[in-house]
Short mmCIF file of C-alpha atoms in Angstrom, two decimals:
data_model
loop_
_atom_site.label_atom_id
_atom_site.label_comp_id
_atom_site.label_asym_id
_atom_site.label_seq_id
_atom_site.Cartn_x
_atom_site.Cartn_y
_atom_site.Cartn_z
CA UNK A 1 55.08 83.84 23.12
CA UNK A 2 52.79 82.84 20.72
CA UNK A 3 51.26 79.21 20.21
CA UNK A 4 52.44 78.91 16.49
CA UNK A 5 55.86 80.58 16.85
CA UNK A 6 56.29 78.24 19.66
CA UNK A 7 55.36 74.99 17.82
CA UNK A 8 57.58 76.06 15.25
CA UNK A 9 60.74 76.42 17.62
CA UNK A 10 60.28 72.85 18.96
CA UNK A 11 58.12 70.92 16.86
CA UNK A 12 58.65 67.94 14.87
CA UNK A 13 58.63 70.18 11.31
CA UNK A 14 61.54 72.65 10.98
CA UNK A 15 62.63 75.39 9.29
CA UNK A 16 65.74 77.12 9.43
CA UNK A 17 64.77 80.36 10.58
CA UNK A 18 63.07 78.27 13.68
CA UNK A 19 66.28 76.19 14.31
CA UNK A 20 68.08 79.45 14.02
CA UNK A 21 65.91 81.40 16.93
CA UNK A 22 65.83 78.06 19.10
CA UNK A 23 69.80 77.89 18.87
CA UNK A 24 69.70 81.52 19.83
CA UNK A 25 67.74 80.89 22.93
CA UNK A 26 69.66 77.54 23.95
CA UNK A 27 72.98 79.37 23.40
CA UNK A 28 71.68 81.95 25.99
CA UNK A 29 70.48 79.43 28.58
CA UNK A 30 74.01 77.46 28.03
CA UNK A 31 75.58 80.35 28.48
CA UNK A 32 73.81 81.04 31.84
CA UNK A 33 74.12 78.07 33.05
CA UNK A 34 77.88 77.36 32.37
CA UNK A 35 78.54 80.59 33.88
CA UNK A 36 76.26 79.81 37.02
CA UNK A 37 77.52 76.59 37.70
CA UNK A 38 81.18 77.60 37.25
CA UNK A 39 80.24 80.00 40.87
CA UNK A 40 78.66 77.00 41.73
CA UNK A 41 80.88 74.42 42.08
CA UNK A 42 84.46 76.06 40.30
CA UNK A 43 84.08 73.83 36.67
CA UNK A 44 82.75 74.81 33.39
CA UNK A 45 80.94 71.93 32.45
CA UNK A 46 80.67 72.19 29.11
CA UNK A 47 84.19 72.42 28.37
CA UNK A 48 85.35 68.91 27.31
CA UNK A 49 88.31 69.97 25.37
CA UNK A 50 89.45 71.71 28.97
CA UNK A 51 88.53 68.68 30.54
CA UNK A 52 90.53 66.05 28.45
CA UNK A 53 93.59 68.43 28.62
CA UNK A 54 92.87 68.16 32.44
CA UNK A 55 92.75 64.89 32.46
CA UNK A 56 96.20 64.34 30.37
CA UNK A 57 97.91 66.40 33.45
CA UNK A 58 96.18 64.83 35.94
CA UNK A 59 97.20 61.55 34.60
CA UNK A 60 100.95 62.74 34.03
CA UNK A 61 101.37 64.48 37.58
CA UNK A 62 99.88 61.35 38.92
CA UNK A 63 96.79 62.45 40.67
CA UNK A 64 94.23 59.43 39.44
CA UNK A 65 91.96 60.77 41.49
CA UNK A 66 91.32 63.70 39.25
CA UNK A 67 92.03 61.71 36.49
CA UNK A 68 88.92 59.96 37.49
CA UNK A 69 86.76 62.64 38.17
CA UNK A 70 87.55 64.15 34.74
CA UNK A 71 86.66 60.76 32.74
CA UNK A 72 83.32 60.28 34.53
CA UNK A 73 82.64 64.25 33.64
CA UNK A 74 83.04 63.57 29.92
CA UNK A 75 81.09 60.12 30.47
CA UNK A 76 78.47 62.01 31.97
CA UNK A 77 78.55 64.57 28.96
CA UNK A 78 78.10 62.03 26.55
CA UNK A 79 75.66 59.94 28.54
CA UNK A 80 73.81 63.18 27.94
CA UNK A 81 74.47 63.31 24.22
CA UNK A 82 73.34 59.99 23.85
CA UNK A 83 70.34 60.33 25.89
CA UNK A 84 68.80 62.61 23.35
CA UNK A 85 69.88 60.57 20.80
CA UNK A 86 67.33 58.32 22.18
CA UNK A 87 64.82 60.66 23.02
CA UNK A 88 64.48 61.91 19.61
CA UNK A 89 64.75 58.34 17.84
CA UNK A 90 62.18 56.91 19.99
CA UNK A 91 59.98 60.06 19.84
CA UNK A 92 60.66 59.97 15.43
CA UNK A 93 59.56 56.12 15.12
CA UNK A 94 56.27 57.42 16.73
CA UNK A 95 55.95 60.59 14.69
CA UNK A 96 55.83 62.32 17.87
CA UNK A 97 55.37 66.39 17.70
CA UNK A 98 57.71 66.24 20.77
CA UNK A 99 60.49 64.68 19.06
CA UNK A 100 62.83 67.58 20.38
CA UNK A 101 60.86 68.76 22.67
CA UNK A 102 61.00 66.36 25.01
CA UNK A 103 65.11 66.81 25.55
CA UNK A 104 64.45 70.22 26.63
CA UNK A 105 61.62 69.25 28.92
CA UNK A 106 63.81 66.84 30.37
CA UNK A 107 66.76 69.64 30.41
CA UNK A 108 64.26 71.55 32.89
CA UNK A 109 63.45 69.02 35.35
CA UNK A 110 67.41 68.41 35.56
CA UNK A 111 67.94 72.02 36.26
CA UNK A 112 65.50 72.42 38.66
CA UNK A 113 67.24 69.24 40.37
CA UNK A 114 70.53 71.37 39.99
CA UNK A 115 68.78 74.11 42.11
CA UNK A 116 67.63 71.70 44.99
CA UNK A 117 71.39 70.16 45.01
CA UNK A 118 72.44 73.29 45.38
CA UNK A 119 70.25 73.90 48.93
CA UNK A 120 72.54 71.23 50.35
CA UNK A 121 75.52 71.80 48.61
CA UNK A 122 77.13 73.79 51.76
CA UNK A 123 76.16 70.96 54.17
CA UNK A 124 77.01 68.05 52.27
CA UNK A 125 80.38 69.33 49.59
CA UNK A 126 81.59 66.55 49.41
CA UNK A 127 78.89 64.63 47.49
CA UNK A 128 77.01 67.51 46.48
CA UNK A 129 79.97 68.98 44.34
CA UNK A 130 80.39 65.91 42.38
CA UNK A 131 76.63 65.11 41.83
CA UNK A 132 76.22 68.48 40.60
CA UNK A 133 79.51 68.87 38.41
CA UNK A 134 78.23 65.64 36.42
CA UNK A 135 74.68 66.94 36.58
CA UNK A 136 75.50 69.91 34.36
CA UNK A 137 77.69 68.47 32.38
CA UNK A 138 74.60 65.58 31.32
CA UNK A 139 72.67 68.59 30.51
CA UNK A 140 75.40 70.65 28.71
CA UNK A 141 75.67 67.15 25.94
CA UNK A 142 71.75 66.96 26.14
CA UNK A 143 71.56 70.51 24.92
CA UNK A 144 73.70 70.50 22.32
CA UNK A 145 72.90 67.36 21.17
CA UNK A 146 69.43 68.84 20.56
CA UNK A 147 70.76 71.56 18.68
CA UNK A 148 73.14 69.63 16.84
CA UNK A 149 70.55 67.00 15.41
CA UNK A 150 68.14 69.70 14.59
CA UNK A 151 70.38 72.02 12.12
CA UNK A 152 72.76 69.02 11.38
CA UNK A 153 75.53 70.31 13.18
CA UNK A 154 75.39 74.24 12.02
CA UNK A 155 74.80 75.63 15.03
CA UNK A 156 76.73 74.51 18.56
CA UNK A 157 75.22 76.22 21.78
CA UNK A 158 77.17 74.79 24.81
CA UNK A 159 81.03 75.42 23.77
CA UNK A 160 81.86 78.50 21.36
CA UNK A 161 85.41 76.79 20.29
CA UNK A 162 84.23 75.70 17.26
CA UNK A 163 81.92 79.48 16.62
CA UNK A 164 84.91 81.37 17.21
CA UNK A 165 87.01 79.36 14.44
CA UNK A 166 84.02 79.62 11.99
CA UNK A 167 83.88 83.50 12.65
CA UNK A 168 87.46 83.78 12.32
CA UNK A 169 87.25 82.06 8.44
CA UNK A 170 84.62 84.52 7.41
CA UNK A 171 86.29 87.26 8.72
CA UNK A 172 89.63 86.04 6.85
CA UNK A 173 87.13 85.61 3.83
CA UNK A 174 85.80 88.61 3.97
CA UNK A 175 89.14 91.13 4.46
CA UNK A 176 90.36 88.73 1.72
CA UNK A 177 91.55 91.58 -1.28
CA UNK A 178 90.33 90.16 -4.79
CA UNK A 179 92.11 92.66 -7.43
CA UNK A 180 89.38 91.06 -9.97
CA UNK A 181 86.77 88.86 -10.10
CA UNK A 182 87.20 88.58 -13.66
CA UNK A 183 91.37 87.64 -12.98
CA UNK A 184 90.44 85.29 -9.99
CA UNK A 185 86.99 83.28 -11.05
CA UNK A 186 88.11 79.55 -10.15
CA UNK A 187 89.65 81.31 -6.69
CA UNK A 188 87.57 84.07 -5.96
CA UNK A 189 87.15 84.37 -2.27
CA UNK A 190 83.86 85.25 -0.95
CA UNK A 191 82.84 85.43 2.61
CA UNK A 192 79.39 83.74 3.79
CA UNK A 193 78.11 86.74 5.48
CA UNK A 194 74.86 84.72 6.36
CA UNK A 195 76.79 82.38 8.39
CA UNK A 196 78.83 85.27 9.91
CA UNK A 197 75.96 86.76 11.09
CA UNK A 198 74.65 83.36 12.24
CA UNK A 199 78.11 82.57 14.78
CA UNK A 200 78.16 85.90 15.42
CA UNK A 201 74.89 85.90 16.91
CA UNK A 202 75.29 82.26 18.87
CA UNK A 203 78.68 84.25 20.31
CA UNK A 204 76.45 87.12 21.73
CA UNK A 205 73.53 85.20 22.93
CA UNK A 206 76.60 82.96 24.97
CA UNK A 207 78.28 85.92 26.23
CA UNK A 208 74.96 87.57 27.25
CA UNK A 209 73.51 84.44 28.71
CA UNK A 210 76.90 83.65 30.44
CA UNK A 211 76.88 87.54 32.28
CA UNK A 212 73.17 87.29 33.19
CA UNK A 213 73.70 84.16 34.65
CA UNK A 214 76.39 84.88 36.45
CA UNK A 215 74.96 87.75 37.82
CA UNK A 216 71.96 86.34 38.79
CA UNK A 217 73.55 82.74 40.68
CA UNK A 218 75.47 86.18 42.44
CA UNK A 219 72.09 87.48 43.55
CA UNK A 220 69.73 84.66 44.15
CA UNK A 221 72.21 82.01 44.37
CA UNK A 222 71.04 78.22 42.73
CA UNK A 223 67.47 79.53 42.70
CA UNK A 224 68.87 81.62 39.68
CA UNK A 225 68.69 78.17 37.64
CA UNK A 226 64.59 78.43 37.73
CA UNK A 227 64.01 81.23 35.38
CA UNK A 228 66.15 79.54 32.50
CA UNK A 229 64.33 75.68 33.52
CA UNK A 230 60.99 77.87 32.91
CA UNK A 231 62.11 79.06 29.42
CA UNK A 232 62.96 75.96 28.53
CA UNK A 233 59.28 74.45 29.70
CA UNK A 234 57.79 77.26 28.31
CA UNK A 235 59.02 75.93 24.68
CA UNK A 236 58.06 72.57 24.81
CA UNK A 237 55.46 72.36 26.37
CA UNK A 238 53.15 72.91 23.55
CA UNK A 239 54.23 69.82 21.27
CA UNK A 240 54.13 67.62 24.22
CA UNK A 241 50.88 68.72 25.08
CA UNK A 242 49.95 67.93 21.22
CA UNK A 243 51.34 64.51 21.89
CA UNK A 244 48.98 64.17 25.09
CA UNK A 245 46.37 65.12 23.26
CA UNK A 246 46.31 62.66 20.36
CA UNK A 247 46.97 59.60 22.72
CA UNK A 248 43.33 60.68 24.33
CA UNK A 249 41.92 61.29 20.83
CA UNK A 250 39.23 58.78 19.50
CA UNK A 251 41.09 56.07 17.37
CA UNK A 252 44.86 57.11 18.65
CA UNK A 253 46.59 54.10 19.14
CA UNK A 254 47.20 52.50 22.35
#
């Protein structure tokens, strides 16, 4: 990839083409990764709505221990959320070029952690599950918290719940018979093909993610979580490195 399209996916100035592409790409690595760690350990961990609903039965058929285990998911899904919250607050007040950048970094290193829990995950299950159930989900809310900040809540990349009712307005919009525009001004319904291409696109890139990495956590097993940590690295890198490089330039601040 090349250094300027690369600083424009991550860096601090955006456009909306670039936050388009980079919610393209972190739809596909969600998508992987949910489907990976579902072989994994039997949870999609981005699913909170699933989750909650879980939790209601849980609660009702009186199993608190699942109860439990599905409040400290969604705790551990926020935690994530809020981490890049942080991140990108701390990284703004020091006009950082990494100010999104560095969520995804830290999305890698968590995914590569995900791989080396998943070495021991057949000796030790019953700590390894857990750990790596609220593992994914932290990095499911850090990744679409990213996303979320960066095109002010247009574009979701970890759950496709809220994609899938966009896409089914426009499509209502768009089969939508006007017998006039003349007849109908104040009502006339037009579909926002841009934005149907947009969810449309953030559907496909799930899906496609979601087969490939299911397919390859089949093949190579938890090792199949490196190629999408190196993707990730391989995008935000650059505006880190920026970063690095002003703090050694003559006159940065200390």
């Amino acid at each position: 990839m090349p250094a300027q399209f690369l600083r424009r996916l991550t860096g601090r100035d955006r456009t909306r083409r670039a936050n388009r592409q980079l919610g393209l790409i972190l739809a596909f690595v969600a998508g992987g990764i949910n489907a990976g760690g579902f072989l994994a350990v039997h949870r999609y961990t981005s699913h909170m709505t699933g989750i909650v609903s879980a939790i209601a039965d849980d609660l009702v058929l009186g199993q608190l221990t699942l109860v439990l285990g599905g409040l400290v998911s969604v705790a551990a899904f926020i935690a994530g959320a809020a981490a890049t919250a942080l991140l990108i607050n701390w990284a703004r007040r020091r006009q950082m070029h990494s100010e999104y950048a560095l969520s995804l970094l830290l999305e890698a290193v968590l995914l590569l952690v995900f791989g080396l829990l998943g070495a021991n995950l057949a000796l030790h299950t019953g700590l390894m599950v857990p750990a790596t159930v609220l593992l994914l989900c932290f990095v499911m809310g850090l990744q679409n918290a990213v996303v979320t900040k960066i095109s002010q809540a247009e574009i979701r990349t970890t759950h496709m719940t809220g994609i899938v009712t966009d896409l089914g307005i426009e499509l209502g919009r768009l089969l939508y018979w006007n017998r006039s525009e003349q007849a109908n001004a104040q009502h006339f319904v037009r579909a926002n093909r841009d934005r149907l291409k947009v969810h449309a696109a953030v559907l496909f890139a799930f899906l496609g993610g979601g087969i490939v990495g299911a397919s390859a956590f089949k093949s190579l097993g938890f090792s199949a979580a490196v190629p999408f940590a190196v993707v990730l690295v391989v995008m935000a890198l650059l505006p880190v490195l920026d970063d690095l490089r002003g703090l050694g330039a003559p006159g940065s601040a200390s």
